[in-house]
Short mmCIF file of C-alpha atoms in Angstrom, two decimals:
data_model
loop_
_atom_site.label_atom_id
_atom_site.label_comp_id
_atom_site.label_asym_id
_atom_site.label_seq_id
_atom_site.Cartn_x
_atom_site.Cartn_y
_atom_site.Cartn_z
CA MET A 195 0.00 0.00 0.00
CA SER A 196 1.45 3.36 -0.96
CA THR A 197 1.84 6.08 1.62
CA ASP A 198 -0.52 8.32 -0.38
CA ARG A 199 -3.30 5.76 -0.16
CA LEU A 200 -2.66 5.21 3.54
CA SER A 201 -2.66 8.95 4.14
CA ASP A 202 -5.96 9.32 2.25
CA ARG A 203 -7.54 6.47 4.23
CA LEU A 204 -6.39 7.93 7.55
CA ALA A 205 -7.50 11.46 6.62
CA GLY A 206 -11.07 10.26 6.27
CA HIS A 207 -11.08 9.29 9.95
CA GLN A 208 -9.65 12.55 11.30
CA PRO A 209 -12.94 14.02 12.61
CA LEU A 210 -13.78 10.81 14.48
CA VAL A 211 -10.30 10.43 15.99
CA LEU A 212 -10.24 14.11 16.96
CA GLY A 213 -13.64 13.66 18.62
CA LEU A 214 -12.41 10.62 20.54
CA PHE A 215 -9.26 12.53 21.57
CA ARG A 216 -11.45 15.40 22.84
CA ILE A 217 -13.67 13.02 24.82
CA VAL A 218 -10.76 11.25 26.51
CA VAL A 219 -8.89 14.47 27.33
CA GLY A 220 -12.08 16.08 28.65
CA LEU A 221 -12.86 13.06 30.83
CA LEU A 222 -9.34 12.94 32.25
CA PHE A 223 -9.35 16.70 32.93
CA ALA A 224 -12.80 16.60 34.57
CA SER A 225 -11.64 13.72 36.79
CA GLU A 226 -8.68 15.86 37.94
CA GLY A 227 -11.13 18.62 38.88
CA ALA A 228 -13.51 16.23 40.65
CA ALA A 229 -10.62 14.77 42.63
CA THR A 230 -9.45 18.25 43.66
CA LEU A 231 -12.89 19.57 44.60
CA PHE A 232 -14.54 16.50 46.13
CA GLY A 233 -11.65 14.40 47.39
CA VAL A 234 -12.41 11.38 45.23
CA LEU A 235 -10.15 9.04 43.25
CA GLY A 236 -7.58 8.82 46.03
CA ARG A 237 -7.00 12.54 46.43
CA LYS A 238 -7.71 14.80 49.38
CA ALA A 239 -10.13 17.65 48.62
CA SER A 240 -8.71 21.14 48.40
CA PRO A 241 -10.34 23.56 50.88
CA THR A 242 -12.94 25.83 49.28
CA GLY A 243 -11.38 29.04 48.00
CA ASP A 244 -7.80 27.80 48.45
CA TRP A 245 -5.64 29.61 45.89
CA PRO A 246 -4.77 28.33 43.30
CA PHE A 247 -5.76 24.69 43.79
CA TRP A 248 -9.50 25.02 44.44
CA TYR A 249 -9.91 27.46 41.54
CA ALA A 250 -7.90 25.14 39.29
CA GLY A 251 -10.23 22.32 40.31
CA VAL A 252 -13.27 24.38 39.27
CA ILE A 253 -11.67 25.14 35.89
CA GLU A 254 -10.69 21.48 35.43
CA LEU A 255 -14.15 20.15 36.27
CA VAL A 256 -16.23 22.70 34.34
CA CYS A 257 -13.98 22.97 31.28
CA GLY A 258 -13.33 19.23 31.30
CA VAL A 259 -17.07 18.52 31.09
CA LEU A 260 -17.54 21.16 28.36
CA VAL A 261 -14.67 19.68 26.32
CA LEU A 262 -15.94 16.14 26.94
CA LEU A 263 -19.36 17.10 25.57
CA GLY A 264 -17.96 19.24 22.76
CA VAL A 265 -19.86 22.30 23.98
CA ALA A 266 -17.95 25.61 23.67
CA THR A 267 -14.91 23.45 23.01
CA ARG A 268 -12.56 26.12 21.71
CA GLY A 269 -13.20 28.54 24.60
CA ALA A 270 -13.04 25.85 27.26
CA ALA A 271 -9.88 24.41 25.71
CA PHE A 272 -8.28 27.87 25.56
CA LEU A 273 -8.97 28.49 29.26
CA SER A 274 -7.78 24.98 30.14
CA SER A 275 -4.57 25.34 28.13
CA GLY A 276 -3.78 28.61 29.88
CA ALA A 277 -4.55 27.15 33.29
CA MET A 278 -2.20 24.25 32.64
CA ALA A 279 0.55 26.58 31.40
CA PHE A 280 0.11 28.62 34.60
CA ALA A 281 0.25 25.45 36.70
CA TYR A 282 3.36 24.24 34.93
CA PHE A 283 5.31 27.47 35.30
CA THR A 284 4.20 28.31 38.84
CA GLU A 285 4.15 24.86 40.45
CA HIS A 286 6.56 22.69 38.47
CA GLN A 287 9.17 24.72 36.58
CA GLN A 288 11.01 25.70 39.76
CA ASP A 289 11.87 22.02 40.41
CA GLY A 290 13.69 21.43 37.13
CA LEU A 291 13.81 22.31 33.47
CA PHE A 292 12.10 19.24 32.00
CA PRO A 293 8.66 17.83 32.87
CA LEU A 294 10.15 14.46 33.81
CA GLN A 295 12.37 16.22 36.35
CA ASN A 296 9.76 18.48 37.88
CA GLY A 297 6.62 16.31 37.90
CA GLY A 298 4.89 18.52 35.36
CA LEU A 299 4.30 15.99 32.61
CA ALA A 300 0.50 15.98 33.00
CA PRO A 301 0.14 19.79 32.94
CA ALA A 302 2.45 20.02 29.92
CA LEU A 303 0.52 17.38 27.98
CA PHE A 304 -2.85 18.87 28.94
CA CYS A 305 -1.64 22.34 27.92
CA TRP A 306 -0.59 21.22 24.44
CA GLY A 307 -3.55 18.87 23.98
CA PHE A 308 -5.99 21.66 24.75
CA LEU A 309 -4.12 24.04 22.48
CA LEU A 310 -4.61 21.50 19.70
CA LEU A 311 -8.37 21.55 20.36
CA VAL A 312 -8.41 25.36 20.27
CA PHE A 313 -7.15 25.26 16.68
CA PHE A 314 -8.83 22.09 15.39
CA GLY A 315 -12.18 22.30 17.19
CA PRO A 316 -14.24 19.46 18.62
CA GLY A 317 -14.18 16.98 15.75
CA SER A 318 -17.14 14.63 15.49
CA LEU A 319 -19.28 13.21 18.29
CA SER A 320 -19.89 16.61 19.90
CA LEU A 321 -23.22 17.09 21.65
CA PRO A 322 -24.23 20.07 19.47
CA GLY A 323 -23.30 18.12 16.33
CA LEU A 324 -25.27 15.07 17.43
CA LEU A 325 -28.30 17.20 18.31
CA ARG A 326 -28.10 19.01 14.96
CA ARG A 327 -27.95 15.69 13.13
CA GLY A 328 -31.21 14.59 14.77
CA ASP A 329 -32.98 17.91 14.01
CA PRO A 330 -35.11 17.61 10.86
CA SER A 331 -35.00 21.38 10.35
CA SER A 332 -31.20 21.16 9.89
CA ALA A 333 -31.51 18.75 6.95
CA PRO A 334 -30.29 20.20 3.65
CA THR A 335 -32.83 21.11 1.01
CA PRO A 336 -32.58 19.20 -2.30
CA GLY A 337 -29.51 20.30 -4.23
CA GLN A 338 -27.88 21.83 -1.11
CA ALA A 339 -24.62 20.33 0.11
CA ARG A 340 -24.37 19.33 3.73
#
C-alpha cells in the first residue's frame, strides 16, 4: 500500500479520531477537577477558595465537562490550556527544566492537547453536532450540500 493511499484512508477518519481525543482528554481533565474539589479518586479535597488549587479544580471540572461534551470546546480548551501553562510554570518549573524532572508531565501534555483543540475544534461526536444531526430542520434542502 502506498503512503498516499494510507494517508488518504487515515485522513477520512480525522474528525472521528479528533472527537475521541477530545472526549478522553475532557474526561481525564474533569476527573482531575472532581478529585481536587470533592476528594475522590484517592486525592484529598482542596479547601474551598484555596488559591490556586481550588480554583484550578473548578476550571478542570467545568472545562473538562464542556470539552468532553464538545460544547464551547474552543473557549473551554483555551482556558484549560492557559490554566495548565500557569500550573506548569508556577508549580513545576522551579523544580527542574524538564517535565520528567519536575513532575509537570500531565500539565504540559494537557496544555498542548488543549491548544490543539483550540485550533482544530471538537471533531465529530460533539453534543451540538449530534443534536443538529437529529434535528429535521437542519436537513439540507434538495440540491444543497451538507
